[in-house]
Amino acid sequence: MDLRYPIALLFVVLGAILTVFGVMTGSDTAMYERSAGININLAWGVVMIVFGAIMYGLAALARRRQSA
Amino acid sequence: MTQLTTIDYVVMAIYFVVVLGIGWALRRMMRTSSDFFLSGRSLPPWVTGLAFLSANLGAQEVIGMGASGAKYGLATSHFYWIGAIPAMVFVGIFMMPFYYGSKARSVPEYLKLRFDEKTRTFNAFGFAAMTIFSSGVSMYAMGKLLNLLLGWDFDTSILVSAAIVLAYVTLGGLTSAIYNEVLQFFMIVFGFAPLVWVGLKQVGGWDGMTSKLAAAATQRGLPEYAYTNVWQGMGSATTNSIGIEWFGMVMGLGFVLSFGYWCTDFLVVQRAMAADSMTAARRTPLIAAVPKMFFPFLVIVPGMIALAMGDNIIPAKLTAAGTPLLDTNGNVVLDYDLATPMMLVKLFPTGMLGLGLTALIASFMSGMAGNVTAFNTVWTYDIYQAHIRTQASDEHYLWMGRMATVGGIALSVAAAYVAGAFNNIMEFLQLVFAFVNAPLFATFALGMFWKRSTGHGAFWGLFAGTVAPAIHHGISLANGATPGVKGGFFGVMLTYPSEMAQTFWTAVAAFTTCFVVTILVSLATTPRQDAELEGLVYSLTPTPQDNVKAWYEKPSVFALVVLAAMVLLNVLFF
C-alpha cells in the first residue's frame, strides 16, 4: 500500500481537531500566553492539514502515473 | 505534574489507532519469511531513507540530544554533522553494493559469507543482546519520564507501549515497523518544530538566544562563543563546552564511532536492505542524511532555548530523599534530561501538548520497534537457522520470526525492570556494548576492501578490539570522576579532560587494535580463493550500474551535494 495515504489521513484528522479546538479557544488569551501569544493550535492545525493534503496529492499523482 | 485534557488524549488515541491500523492492513502481505524480515525487498527509497533515520530516533536521541543542547550548546551538532554524514555517505556509496548485492539477509550473514561462521556468531550474539538491552533502556526511560511528567503508572506505560509495538510488528513484520517509523518521523518533526518556533519567539529570536547563551557561557567561565559555535575553541579541550580537542573529535566521533554505527549496525542497515533496487538501497542513507543534517535545529535547539530562558526551566536532579543533588562544590546539579520535556509542558497549551507528547512517545516506540525487528531477524537467520534448526521450511522460519518478536519484547520489558532496579549495572552494560561496537568498522572495512583478510583474522581482530577498549577504560579516568564504572578500575594511568574525550579515545583504541590484529593474523593464515569472494570484496566486484536516466540522478552526485551541504553548515556555525 502507498504509505502516503495513511500519513495524509492522520495529518488531516489531527490538523482538523487542532484547528477546530484553536477556533473554539481563540478568545482565551490566558491559554495562549505560554506560547508567546500565538494561537498555536489554530496555526499548527492549518499547517498539518496543508501537509496532509500535499501527501494525498502526491499519492494520487503517483497512482495516476502508474495507471497511465 | 501536568494534567492532560480530553483533547490531548484524543490526539494520542488517533495516532495509536493509525499505527495499529497500518500493522493490521499489512498482515495479509506477510506470506514468506522474506516478506516478514526484509519487506520482500520492495520498498521505495524515500520510505527506506526516512526509516533509516527514524530507526535511530529513539528516546535516547530526542531526550538525550535536547539534554546535550542544554549542557553543551550547538557543539552537540557534531553528532549530526561530522559524526554522521560522512559515514552515511560512505555506507551508501561504497558498502551498500556488498550488503545489498551479496543477497545477505543481515549484517552478521555478510560476515559469514565474507569470513566464516565463528565471526558471524560472535557478531550475532553481541548484536542480539545489545538490541534487547537498548530496547529495554528505551522503555525504562519512557516509563520513568511519563511517570514524572504526567503521573502515569510506570508499569502501565511500559506494558501498553510494549503491547502496541508487539501488535504492529507481529502483524506486519519489518514493513509495518518501517512504515510506522516514517509516520513517527513526521510526528516528531511536526511535534517539535512548533516548540522551536514558540521557544525562539520567547527568547527574542535566534539573536536573542545567542546573546543569552553568551552570557550563560561567560558566567560558567567559558568563552562567550562556547554554546553557539561548533568548531571555535576546539584547539584545546579547555576552551570549548564539551571538553575535547579537534583531533579527538574527528578521529573518535567523526571516524571510529560514527562509521562503526552507521556502516555496520544492522538496526539501520536493515532499512536499506529492504529497498526495491540496488540504486534505491544506495540512495537510502543519502536521503536520510538530508533531514539528519537539519535535525540539530529540531532536537538540540530546544535544549539551548531551555538554557537561554533560565527561569528554572531545567529542574534540579533529586536525591533519594527528594532534595536537590549538589556537586562537590555545593552547586545544584541540573537534570538536563528533562530540558526538552519541560519545554513541551511549559510552552504548549492543551491540544498542542497532546501532539508534542505523542511525538515524544512516538520516538520511544520508534527506537523500540527498530531494535525488535533487528533482533527477530538476527535471532531467526543468524542464530536459530544457523545453529538450532538448519533445514526447516520457510513457513517455520516465518513462525519463528513472530515468536522471536514476542520473545524480544518480553526480554525488553524484563531489561526495563532490570534498568530500574540496578541503575549501575545498566551503566556498566552500556559500557560493555560500547566496547563490542567500536571495533566493528575495522573488520568490515578490511573485509570489503582487502581481499587478503581472513576469517581467523576477523575473529581475533574483533576479539582483541573488544578487550583493548576495556583495558583502556580500566587505566583511564576523566577529570573529576571517581574510579569504578567511569574507568580507572585497574589504576589511573591516563587522565582525560572530560568523559566524552575518554569515550572517544577508548573507541580509537578499539578500532586501532582490531585493525592491526586483523591484518597480522590474516597475514599468518590462508586467505580464500578469489572466486569465492566475488561480490563480497571491492576489487573483485564489478562497479554497480545505477538504473538512472540522467547523470544528476546518480547516488554519487547526490552524495557530493550532501557533503557540500554539511561543509556549508559547519562553516555557517563555525
Short mmCIF file of C-alpha atoms in Angstrom, two decimals, chain A residues 1-4 6-11 13-15 17-18 20-22 25 30-45 47-52 55, chain B residues 5 7 10-12 14-15 18 21-22 25-26 29 46-47 178-180 182-183 186-187 189-191 193-194 197-198 201-202 344-353 355:
data_model
loop_
_atom_site.label_atom_id
_atom_site.label_comp_id
_atom_site.label_asym_id
_atom_site.label_seq_id
_atom_site.Cartn_x
_atom_site.Cartn_y
_atom_site.Cartn_z
CA MET A 1 0.00 0.00 0.00
CA ASP A 2 1.05 3.58 -0.54
CA LEU A 3 2.16 4.93 2.84
CA ARG A 4 1.24 8.48 1.82
CA PRO A 6 -2.35 6.86 5.98
CA ILE A 7 0.04 9.79 6.56
CA ALA A 8 -2.41 12.13 4.78
CA LEU A 9 -5.34 10.72 6.78
CA LEU A 10 -3.55 11.12 10.12
CA PHE A 11 -2.38 14.66 9.48
CA VAL A 13 -7.63 14.46 11.03
CA LEU A 14 -5.19 15.72 13.69
CA GLY A 15 -4.91 19.09 11.95
CA ILE A 17 -9.03 18.66 15.51
CA LEU A 18 -6.38 21.22 16.45
CA VAL A 20 -11.40 23.45 15.50
CA PHE A 21 -10.04 23.50 19.05
CA GLY A 22 -7.97 26.58 18.21
CA THR A 25 -10.43 28.66 22.36
CA ALA A 30 -4.55 33.39 29.07
CA MET A 31 -4.34 29.93 27.50
CA TYR A 32 -2.01 31.13 24.73
CA GLU A 33 0.16 33.33 26.94
CA ARG A 34 2.59 30.44 27.37
CA SER A 35 3.01 30.06 23.60
CA ALA A 36 4.18 33.67 23.16
CA GLY A 37 0.61 34.85 22.46
CA ILE A 38 0.28 32.72 19.31
CA ASN A 39 -2.88 30.62 18.89
CA ILE A 40 -0.59 27.69 18.18
CA ASN A 41 -3.46 25.18 17.95
CA LEU A 42 -5.08 27.08 15.08
CA ALA A 43 -1.82 27.96 13.30
CA TRP A 44 -0.28 24.50 13.52
CA GLY A 45 -3.59 22.75 12.81
CA VAL A 47 -0.14 23.65 8.68
CA MET A 48 -0.89 19.98 9.38
CA ILE A 49 -3.98 19.99 7.14
CA VAL A 50 -1.95 21.51 4.30
CA PHE A 51 0.79 18.88 4.77
CA GLY A 52 -1.80 16.08 4.78
CA MET A 55 0.75 13.93 0.86
CA THR B 5 -7.27 17.12 28.99
CA ILE B 7 -8.32 16.83 23.55
CA VAL B 10 -7.95 12.23 21.62
CA VAL B 11 -4.82 13.27 19.67
CA MET B 12 -2.84 10.40 21.22
CA ILE B 14 -5.97 8.77 16.93
CA TYR B 15 -2.23 8.36 16.41
CA VAL B 18 -3.43 4.70 12.76
CA GLY B 21 -4.20 0.13 11.51
CA ILE B 22 -1.01 0.05 9.41
CA ALA B 25 -3.55 -3.60 6.83
CA LEU B 26 -0.17 -5.24 6.16
CA MET B 29 1.01 -9.43 2.82
CA TRP B 46 12.00 7.72 0.25
CA VAL B 47 10.39 5.25 2.69
CA ILE B 178 9.37 0.79 8.64
CA TYR B 179 6.01 2.36 7.73
CA ASN B 180 5.44 3.35 11.34
CA VAL B 182 8.21 7.04 8.68
CA LEU B 183 4.95 8.06 10.36
CA PHE B 186 6.70 13.13 10.56
CA MET B 187 5.13 13.16 14.03
CA VAL B 189 9.04 16.87 13.02
CA PHE B 190 5.52 18.27 13.46
CA GLY B 191 5.61 17.87 17.24
CA ALA B 193 9.05 22.27 15.05
CA PRO B 194 6.39 24.43 16.77
CA TRP B 197 9.18 28.35 16.81
CA VAL B 198 7.45 29.31 20.07
CA LYS B 201 9.84 33.76 19.96
CA GLN B 202 10.01 33.66 23.76
CA LEU B 344 6.86 20.95 25.96
CA VAL B 345 4.99 21.28 29.23
CA LYS B 346 5.85 24.98 29.76
CA LEU B 347 5.31 26.28 26.20
CA PHE B 348 2.49 24.18 24.72
CA PRO B 349 -1.17 24.78 25.59
CA THR B 350 -3.73 21.98 25.71
CA GLY B 351 -4.10 20.43 22.25
CA MET B 352 -0.55 21.06 21.08
CA LEU B 353 0.64 19.46 24.32
CA LEU B 355 0.66 16.44 19.86
#
